[in-house]
Amino acid sequence: MRFVAGKLSVSRLIVSIATLILLGLTSAAWAQLPTASMRGIVSDVQGGRLPGVTVAATSAATGVPRATVTNDLGSYSILNLAPGLYEVTFRLDGFATTDFPDVRVEVGQERTLDVTMELASVQQTVTVTGGGAGVQLTESKVQGLVTAETVENIPLNGRNFLELAFLVPGNRPATNYDPTKTNTLEVSSAGSFGRGGNITIDGGDNNDEVVGGTLMNLPQDAVQEFQIATNRFTAEVGRSGSSIINIVTKSGGNAIHGSAFAFFRDDALQGLPATFDRSGEEPPFDRQQLGFSVGGPFRKDKAWWFVALENRNQDGEVETGLRDSAAQRVVTSSAAAPLDDFLVSGRVDLNVTDVDDLAFRYSFNRSEEVANGSLAQPLGSAANRQSSFNRFNSFLANWNHQVSNNALNSFTFHFNRFLNSIPE
């Protein structure tokens, strides 16, 4: 549930919270957007269903277990798992413990893991490598996933992680309708307009409510992975006439981990001259991108932190026209278009009790640029350029409470503040 500051009365807030808690208690089968889930059936070697099996999924990054017990039909479900690697263990007296040491669950998806347990005359453990069959048996939506490995390893010119959505079939760049955010990237899915989609970060809204499309950007190293669904997605991720882009950010772990980078470009190093300037002069261009990320534990198995920061400083030019009245023609030229883009995102995760988890994220994006203004003609003059200043603040808090073996309540508070200024 999303709360917008200044637009929700106290009485409506109380009703909304009560409704949310009620739905959380009675609708345990709902999927939670920025997380994953796991379910399956446990049987013996004759195919009989096994009730009372303890199923524990332990995060490889944080060491925190999530446990449940199979019901009378031998089925189980574990909801609201953070995307990543898990060790999944099945235990029942009289049967050999079955262990899957490397099961990967991915954002927005439901992993099916069915298990056959063997009788054991002595205490023994059966280890199954490969993580089991990653088969989607309960979902029919048309979707693709940009994995953590892809985000980390694919080089991007400009480091906008949403460009990786174009690796998923059916997605391409869309027209940007917003003159105040010219560096924002929009994704067209299945031929639709990019601003008709629904974009979320950790379950919080990241849509421009005025013109549609993406609101703020994140440091690339802050993004763990994201899901893009183009068709037949379910109701809880609705509010979209195009597609959903479901982004989850990185969190800390028991081991300190991080990265650092420095990228630069300069027109002196390019192999071919710029093509848009037909005035005979090569427009200047240089770009510097610096950043880092680091995460680790406040307290092992209990509390973790992560922060990522990057800055892009770019000196470029945009194509302009200069009227030559004597020759009755327009001479193509260029004019300065500098850009300074600063991004930071930090996150804290807490394992408060065996049944309660808290997460907090704050993200900030400041963008100052000069670019072409809105044009009524194909080519504008240098005077047509406009300066714009954008500042985005995003805060999100999430509380997960495991009510029982098959019911979990999730409460999310999200606040966005967007300031745009066009001084000239």
Coordinates of C-alpha atoms in Angstrom, one line a residue:
M1 CA 0.0 0.0 0.0
R2 CA 1.3 3.5 -0.9
F3 CA 0.7 6.6 1.2
V4 CA 1.2 10.0 -0.4
A5 CA 2.1 12.8 2.0
G6 CA -0.6 15.4 2.4
K7 CA -3.3 13.5 0.5
L8 CA -4.6 11.0 3.1
S9 CA -6.7 12.0 6.1
V10 CA -6.2 10.5 9.5
S11 CA -9.5 8.6 9.4
R12 CA -8.7 7.2 5.9
L13 CA -5.2 6.2 7.1
I14 CA -6.7 4.2 10.0
V15 CA -9.2 2.5 7.8
S16 CA -6.4 1.7 5.2
I17 CA -4.1 0.2 7.9
A18 CA -6.9 -1.9 9.3
T19 CA -7.9 -3.1 5.8
L20 CA -4.3 -3.9 5.1
I21 CA -3.9 -6.0 8.3
L22 CA -7.2 -7.8 7.6
L23 CA -6.2 -8.7 4.0
G24 CA -2.8 -9.8 5.2
L25 CA -4.4 -12.2 7.7
T26 CA -6.9 -13.6 5.3
S27 CA -5.2 -13.5 1.9
A28 CA -2.0 -15.3 2.6
A29 CA -1.7 -16.6 -0.9
W30 CA -1.1 -13.1 -2.4
A31 CA 2.3 -12.6 -3.9
Q32 CA 4.4 -9.7 -2.7
L33 CA 5.8 -7.5 -5.5
P34 CA 9.5 -6.9 -4.6
T35 CA 10.1 -10.5 -3.3
A36 CA 9.8 -14.1 -4.4
S37 CA 8.1 -17.2 -3.1
M38 CA 8.6 -20.9 -3.0
R39 CA 6.1 -23.7 -2.8
G40 CA 5.9 -27.4 -3.6
I41 CA 4.8 -30.9 -2.5
V42 CA 6.7 -33.4 -0.4
S43 CA 6.2 -37.1 -1.0
D44 CA 7.7 -40.4 -0.1
V45 CA 9.2 -42.8 -2.6
Q46 CA 5.8 -44.5 -3.2
G47 CA 4.3 -41.1 -4.0
G48 CA 2.4 -40.7 -0.8
R49 CA 2.1 -37.1 0.5
L50 CA 4.0 -36.3 3.7
P51 CA 2.5 -33.9 6.3
G52 CA 4.4 -32.4 9.1
V53 CA 7.7 -32.0 7.2
T54 CA 9.7 -29.0 8.4
V55 CA 10.9 -26.9 5.5
A56 CA 13.6 -24.3 6.1
A57 CA 15.0 -21.8 3.6
T58 CA 18.2 -20.2 4.8
S59 CA 19.6 -17.1 3.0
A60 CA 23.2 -17.6 1.9
A61 CA 23.8 -13.9 2.3
T62 CA 22.4 -13.2 5.8
G63 CA 22.1 -16.7 7.3
V64 CA 18.5 -16.0 8.3
P65 CA 16.1 -19.0 8.0
R66 CA 12.4 -18.9 7.0
A67 CA 10.6 -22.1 8.1
T68 CA 7.2 -23.7 7.5
V69 CA 5.6 -27.1 7.9
T70 CA 3.8 -29.1 5.2
N71 CA 0.0 -29.5 5.6
D72 CA -2.1 -32.6 5.5
L73 CA -1.7 -32.8 1.7
G74 CA 2.1 -32.6 1.9
S75 CA 2.2 -29.1 0.4
Y76 CA 4.1 -26.1 1.7
S77 CA 4.6 -22.4 0.7
I78 CA 7.2 -19.8 1.9
L79 CA 6.2 -16.3 0.9
N80 CA 8.1 -13.0 0.8
L81 CA 11.6 -14.3 0.2
A82 CA 14.2 -11.8 -0.7
P83 CA 15.6 -12.7 -4.1
G84 CA 18.9 -14.6 -3.9
L85 CA 20.5 -17.9 -3.1
Y86 CA 19.0 -20.2 -0.4
E87 CA 19.8 -23.5 1.3
V88 CA 16.5 -25.4 1.5
T89 CA 16.3 -28.3 4.0
F90 CA 13.4 -30.8 4.5
R91 CA 13.3 -32.7 7.8
L92 CA 10.9 -35.4 9.1
D93 CA 11.5 -38.1 11.8
G94 CA 12.1 -41.5 10.2
F95 CA 13.2 -40.0 6.8
A96 CA 16.6 -38.9 5.5
T97 CA 17.0 -35.1 5.7
T98 CA 17.0 -33.7 2.1
D99 CA 19.1 -30.7 1.5
F100 CA 19.2 -28.3 -1.5
P101 CA 22.3 -26.1 -0.9
D102 CA 21.9 -23.7 -3.9
V103 CA 18.3 -22.8 -4.7
R104 CA 18.0 -19.4 -6.4
V105 CA 14.7 -17.5 -6.2
E106 CA 14.1 -14.4 -8.3
V107 CA 12.1 -11.2 -7.9
G108 CA 8.4 -11.4 -8.7
Q109 CA 8.5 -15.2 -9.4
E110 CA 7.2 -18.3 -7.6
R111 CA 9.7 -21.2 -7.4
T112 CA 8.2 -24.7 -7.4
L113 CA 10.4 -27.2 -5.6
D114 CA 8.8 -30.7 -5.2
V115 CA 10.7 -33.2 -3.1
T116 CA 10.8 -37.0 -2.7
M117 CA 12.1 -38.1 0.7
E118 CA 13.6 -41.5 1.4
L119 CA 13.3 -43.6 4.6
A120 CA 16.4 -43.7 6.8
S121 CA 17.4 -46.5 9.1
V122 CA 20.1 -44.2 10.6
Q123 CA 20.6 -40.5 10.6
Q124 CA 21.6 -39.4 7.2
T125 CA 21.3 -36.4 4.8
V126 CA 20.7 -36.5 1.1
T127 CA 22.2 -33.5 -0.7
V128 CA 20.7 -32.5 -4.0
T129 CA 23.0 -30.3 -6.1
G130 CA 21.7 -28.0 -8.9
G131 CA 19.0 -26.4 -6.9
G132 CA 16.2 -28.6 -8.2
A133 CA 14.2 -28.0 -11.4
G134 CA 13.4 -24.3 -11.8
V135 CA 10.0 -24.8 -13.3
Q136 CA 7.2 -22.2 -13.2
L137 CA 4.0 -24.3 -12.6
T138 CA 1.7 -21.7 -11.0
E139 CA 2.2 -18.6 -13.2
S140 CA 1.3 -17.8 -16.9
K141 CA 2.4 -14.2 -17.2
V142 CA 4.6 -13.2 -20.1
Q143 CA 7.8 -11.9 -18.5
G144 CA 11.5 -11.7 -18.5
L145 CA 14.1 -11.3 -15.8
V146 CA 17.3 -9.2 -15.8
T147 CA 19.4 -11.1 -13.3
A148 CA 22.0 -9.8 -10.8
E149 CA 24.8 -11.2 -13.0
T150 CA 23.5 -9.3 -16.0
V151 CA 23.3 -6.0 -14.0
E152 CA 26.8 -6.5 -12.7
N153 CA 28.6 -7.6 -15.9
I154 CA 26.9 -5.9 -18.9
P155 CA 28.6 -2.5 -19.7
L156 CA 26.2 0.4 -20.2
N157 CA 27.0 3.7 -22.0
G158 CA 25.6 6.1 -19.4
R159 CA 25.0 3.5 -16.7
N160 CA 21.2 3.6 -16.8
F161 CA 20.2 0.0 -15.7
L162 CA 16.8 0.2 -17.5
E163 CA 18.6 -0.2 -20.8
L164 CA 19.0 -3.8 -19.8
A165 CA 15.2 -4.2 -20.3
F166 CA 15.9 -4.2 -24.0
L167 CA 17.6 -7.6 -23.7
V168 CA 14.1 -9.0 -23.0
P169 CA 12.2 -9.8 -26.2
G170 CA 9.3 -7.4 -26.9
N171 CA 10.9 -4.3 -25.3
R172 CA 12.5 -1.3 -27.0
P173 CA 13.3 2.4 -26.3
A174 CA 10.2 4.6 -26.2
T175 CA 9.8 8.3 -26.8
N176 CA 10.4 10.5 -23.7
Y177 CA 7.5 12.9 -23.4
D178 CA 8.9 14.9 -20.4
P179 CA 10.9 18.0 -21.3
T180 CA 12.0 18.4 -17.7
K181 CA 13.8 15.0 -17.5
T182 CA 15.5 14.5 -20.8
N183 CA 17.9 11.8 -19.5
T184 CA 15.0 9.6 -18.2
L185 CA 14.8 6.3 -20.1
E186 CA 11.3 4.9 -21.1
V187 CA 10.6 1.3 -22.1
S188 CA 8.0 0.3 -24.7
S189 CA 6.7 -3.2 -24.2
A190 CA 4.8 -5.1 -26.9
G191 CA 4.5 -1.9 -29.0
S192 CA 2.8 0.2 -26.3
F193 CA 3.8 3.7 -25.1
G194 CA 6.5 3.7 -22.5
R195 CA 4.7 6.1 -20.2
G196 CA 1.8 3.7 -19.8
G197 CA 3.7 1.2 -17.7
N198 CA 4.0 0.7 -13.9
I199 CA 7.5 0.9 -12.4
T200 CA 8.2 0.0 -8.8
I201 CA 11.3 -0.1 -6.6
D202 CA 11.2 -2.5 -3.7
G203 CA 7.4 -2.3 -4.0
G204 CA 7.3 1.5 -3.9
D205 CA 6.0 3.7 -6.7
N206 CA 8.5 5.2 -9.2
N207 CA 6.1 6.7 -11.8
D208 CA 5.7 10.3 -12.8
E209 CA 2.1 11.1 -11.9
V210 CA 1.9 14.0 -14.3
V211 CA 3.3 12.8 -17.7
G212 CA 3.8 9.1 -16.9
G213 CA 7.0 7.1 -17.2
T214 CA 10.0 6.8 -15.0
L215 CA 10.4 9.2 -12.1
M216 CA 14.0 8.8 -10.7
N217 CA 17.1 6.8 -11.5
L218 CA 19.2 4.6 -9.2
P219 CA 22.9 3.9 -9.1
Q220 CA 23.4 0.8 -11.2
D221 CA 25.4 -0.9 -8.4
A222 CA 22.3 -0.4 -6.1
V223 CA 20.1 -2.6 -8.3
Q224 CA 20.1 -6.3 -7.6
E225 CA 17.8 -7.5 -10.4
F226 CA 14.5 -6.6 -11.9
Q227 CA 11.5 -8.3 -13.6
I228 CA 9.6 -7.0 -16.6
A229 CA 6.2 -8.5 -17.4
T230 CA 4.6 -7.5 -20.7
N231 CA 1.3 -9.5 -20.5
R232 CA -1.1 -11.5 -18.4
F233 CA 0.3 -10.2 -15.1
T234 CA -1.8 -10.6 -12.0
A235 CA -3.9 -8.0 -10.2
E236 CA -1.5 -7.1 -7.4
V237 CA 0.9 -5.7 -9.9
G238 CA -1.7 -4.0 -12.0
R239 CA -2.2 -0.2 -12.6
S240 CA -0.6 -0.6 -15.9
G241 CA -1.7 -0.3 -19.5
S242 CA 1.6 -1.5 -20.8
S243 CA 4.0 -3.5 -18.7
I244 CA 5.3 -3.8 -15.1
I245 CA 8.9 -3.2 -14.2
N246 CA 9.6 -4.7 -10.8
I247 CA 13.0 -3.5 -9.4
V248 CA 14.6 -4.8 -6.2
T249 CA 17.6 -3.1 -4.6
K250 CA 20.7 -4.7 -3.0
S251 CA 20.9 -5.3 0.7
G252 CA 23.9 -6.1 2.9
G253 CA 25.0 -9.5 4.1
N254 CA 27.2 -11.2 6.7
A255 CA 30.3 -10.6 4.6
I256 CA 31.5 -7.1 3.7
H257 CA 31.3 -6.7 -0.1
G258 CA 31.4 -3.8 -2.5
S259 CA 32.7 -2.3 -5.7
A260 CA 34.2 0.8 -7.2
F261 CA 34.5 2.2 -10.7
A262 CA 35.8 5.1 -12.8
F263 CA 34.8 5.5 -16.5
F264 CA 35.5 8.3 -18.8
R265 CA 35.0 9.3 -22.5
D266 CA 36.5 12.1 -24.5
D267 CA 36.1 13.3 -28.1
A268 CA 39.9 13.1 -28.5
L269 CA 39.7 9.3 -28.2
Q270 CA 36.8 8.7 -30.6
G271 CA 37.6 6.9 -33.9
L272 CA 35.1 8.9 -36.0
P273 CA 34.0 12.5 -36.0
A274 CA 30.6 13.4 -34.7
T275 CA 28.0 13.2 -37.4
F276 CA 25.2 15.6 -36.3
D277 CA 27.2 18.8 -36.7
R278 CA 27.3 19.8 -40.4
S279 CA 29.0 23.1 -39.8
G280 CA 32.4 21.7 -40.3
E281 CA 33.4 21.9 -36.6
E282 CA 33.5 18.8 -34.4
P283 CA 31.4 19.4 -31.2
P284 CA 33.3 18.8 -27.9
F285 CA 32.4 15.9 -25.6
D286 CA 33.7 14.5 -22.4
R287 CA 32.2 12.4 -19.6
Q288 CA 33.4 11.3 -16.2
Q289 CA 31.6 8.7 -14.1
L290 CA 32.8 7.8 -10.6
G291 CA 31.1 5.7 -7.9
F292 CA 31.3 2.9 -5.4
S293 CA 29.1 0.5 -3.4
V294 CA 29.7 -1.2 -0.1
G295 CA 27.6 -3.3 2.3
G296 CA 28.0 -5.5 5.3
P297 CA 26.7 -6.4 8.7
F298 CA 25.9 -4.2 11.7
R299 CA 25.4 -7.5 13.6
K300 CA 25.9 -10.9 12.0
D301 CA 22.6 -12.7 11.2
K302 CA 20.6 -9.8 12.7
A303 CA 21.2 -6.4 10.9
W304 CA 22.8 -5.3 7.6
W305 CA 23.5 -2.2 5.6
F306 CA 24.3 -1.3 2.0
V307 CA 25.0 2.0 0.2
A308 CA 25.8 2.9 -3.4
L309 CA 26.8 6.2 -4.9
E310 CA 27.7 7.5 -8.3
N311 CA 28.1 10.8 -10.1
R312 CA 28.1 11.6 -13.9
N313 CA 29.7 14.8 -15.1
Q314 CA 29.3 15.4 -18.8
D315 CA 30.2 18.3 -21.1
G316 CA 28.4 17.8 -24.5
E317 CA 26.5 19.8 -27.1
V318 CA 23.1 19.6 -28.7
E319 CA 22.3 20.3 -32.4
T320 CA 21.1 23.8 -33.1
G321 CA 20.4 26.0 -36.1
L322 CA 21.6 29.4 -37.1
R323 CA 19.7 31.4 -39.7
D324 CA 21.8 32.8 -42.6
S325 CA 19.4 35.5 -44.0
A326 CA 21.7 36.4 -46.8
A327 CA 21.9 32.9 -48.2
Q328 CA 18.3 32.1 -47.1
R329 CA 19.3 28.9 -45.3
V330 CA 19.7 27.5 -41.9
V331 CA 23.3 26.6 -40.9
T332 CA 23.5 23.6 -38.6
S333 CA 25.6 24.2 -35.5
S334 CA 25.8 23.1 -31.9
A335 CA 25.5 24.7 -28.4
A336 CA 26.7 23.6 -25.0
A337 CA 24.6 21.0 -23.1
P338 CA 26.3 20.2 -19.8
L339 CA 25.0 17.5 -17.4
D340 CA 25.7 16.8 -13.7
D341 CA 23.8 13.7 -12.3
F342 CA 24.3 12.6 -8.7
L343 CA 22.7 9.4 -7.3
V344 CA 22.9 7.7 -4.0
S345 CA 20.8 4.9 -2.4
G346 CA 21.2 3.3 1.0
R347 CA 19.4 0.4 2.7
V348 CA 19.2 -1.1 6.2
D349 CA 17.6 -4.6 6.9
L350 CA 16.8 -5.9 10.4
N351 CA 15.9 -9.4 11.5
V352 CA 14.0 -8.2 14.7
T353 CA 12.6 -11.6 15.8
D354 CA 12.1 -15.0 14.3
V355 CA 8.9 -13.8 12.7
D356 CA 9.5 -10.1 12.1
D357 CA 11.7 -8.4 9.5
L358 CA 12.2 -4.7 8.9
A359 CA 13.7 -2.9 5.9
F360 CA 14.4 0.8 5.3
R361 CA 15.6 2.4 2.1
Y362 CA 16.4 6.0 1.1
S363 CA 17.3 7.1 -2.4
F364 CA 18.3 10.5 -3.7
N365 CA 18.8 11.7 -7.3
R366 CA 19.9 15.2 -8.3
S367 CA 20.2 16.2 -11.9
E368 CA 21.2 19.5 -13.4
E369 CA 21.3 19.9 -17.1
V370 CA 21.0 22.0 -20.2
A371 CA 19.2 20.4 -23.1
N372 CA 16.8 21.2 -26.0
G373 CA 13.5 22.7 -25.0
S374 CA 10.2 21.7 -26.5
L375 CA 10.3 22.3 -30.2
A376 CA 7.5 23.3 -32.6
Q377 CA 10.0 23.0 -35.5
P378 CA 12.5 20.3 -36.4
L379 CA 15.6 22.4 -35.4
G380 CA 15.8 25.1 -32.7
S381 CA 18.3 27.8 -32.1
A382 CA 20.8 28.0 -29.3
A383 CA 18.3 30.3 -27.5
N384 CA 15.8 27.4 -27.4
R385 CA 17.9 25.5 -24.9
Q386 CA 16.5 25.2 -21.4
S387 CA 18.1 24.6 -18.1
S388 CA 16.4 22.2 -15.7
F389 CA 17.0 21.1 -12.1
N390 CA 15.5 17.9 -10.8
R391 CA 15.8 16.6 -7.2
F392 CA 14.2 13.3 -6.2
N393 CA 13.8 12.0 -2.6
S394 CA 12.4 8.5 -2.0
F395 CA 12.0 6.8 1.4
L396 CA 10.6 3.3 1.9
A397 CA 9.9 1.2 5.0
N398 CA 8.7 -2.4 5.1
W399 CA 7.6 -4.7 7.9
N400 CA 7.0 -8.4 7.4
H401 CA 5.4 -10.4 10.1
Q402 CA 4.9 -14.2 9.8
V403 CA 1.5 -14.9 11.3
S404 CA 1.6 -18.7 11.0
N405 CA 3.2 -21.4 8.8
N406 CA 1.0 -20.4 5.9
A407 CA 0.1 -16.7 6.5
L408 CA 2.3 -13.6 6.4
N409 CA 1.5 -10.0 6.7
S410 CA 3.5 -7.3 4.9
F411 CA 3.1 -3.6 5.5
T412 CA 4.9 -1.0 3.3
F413 CA 5.1 2.8 3.7
H414 CA 6.6 4.8 0.8
F415 CA 7.1 8.5 0.3
N416 CA 8.3 10.3 -2.8
R417 CA 9.2 14.0 -3.1
F418 CA 10.0 15.4 -6.6
L419 CA 11.2 19.0 -7.1
N420 CA 11.6 20.3 -10.7
S421 CA 12.8 23.8 -11.6
I422 CA 13.3 25.3 -15.0
P423 CA 15.1 28.6 -14.4
E424 CA 15.4 29.5 -18.0

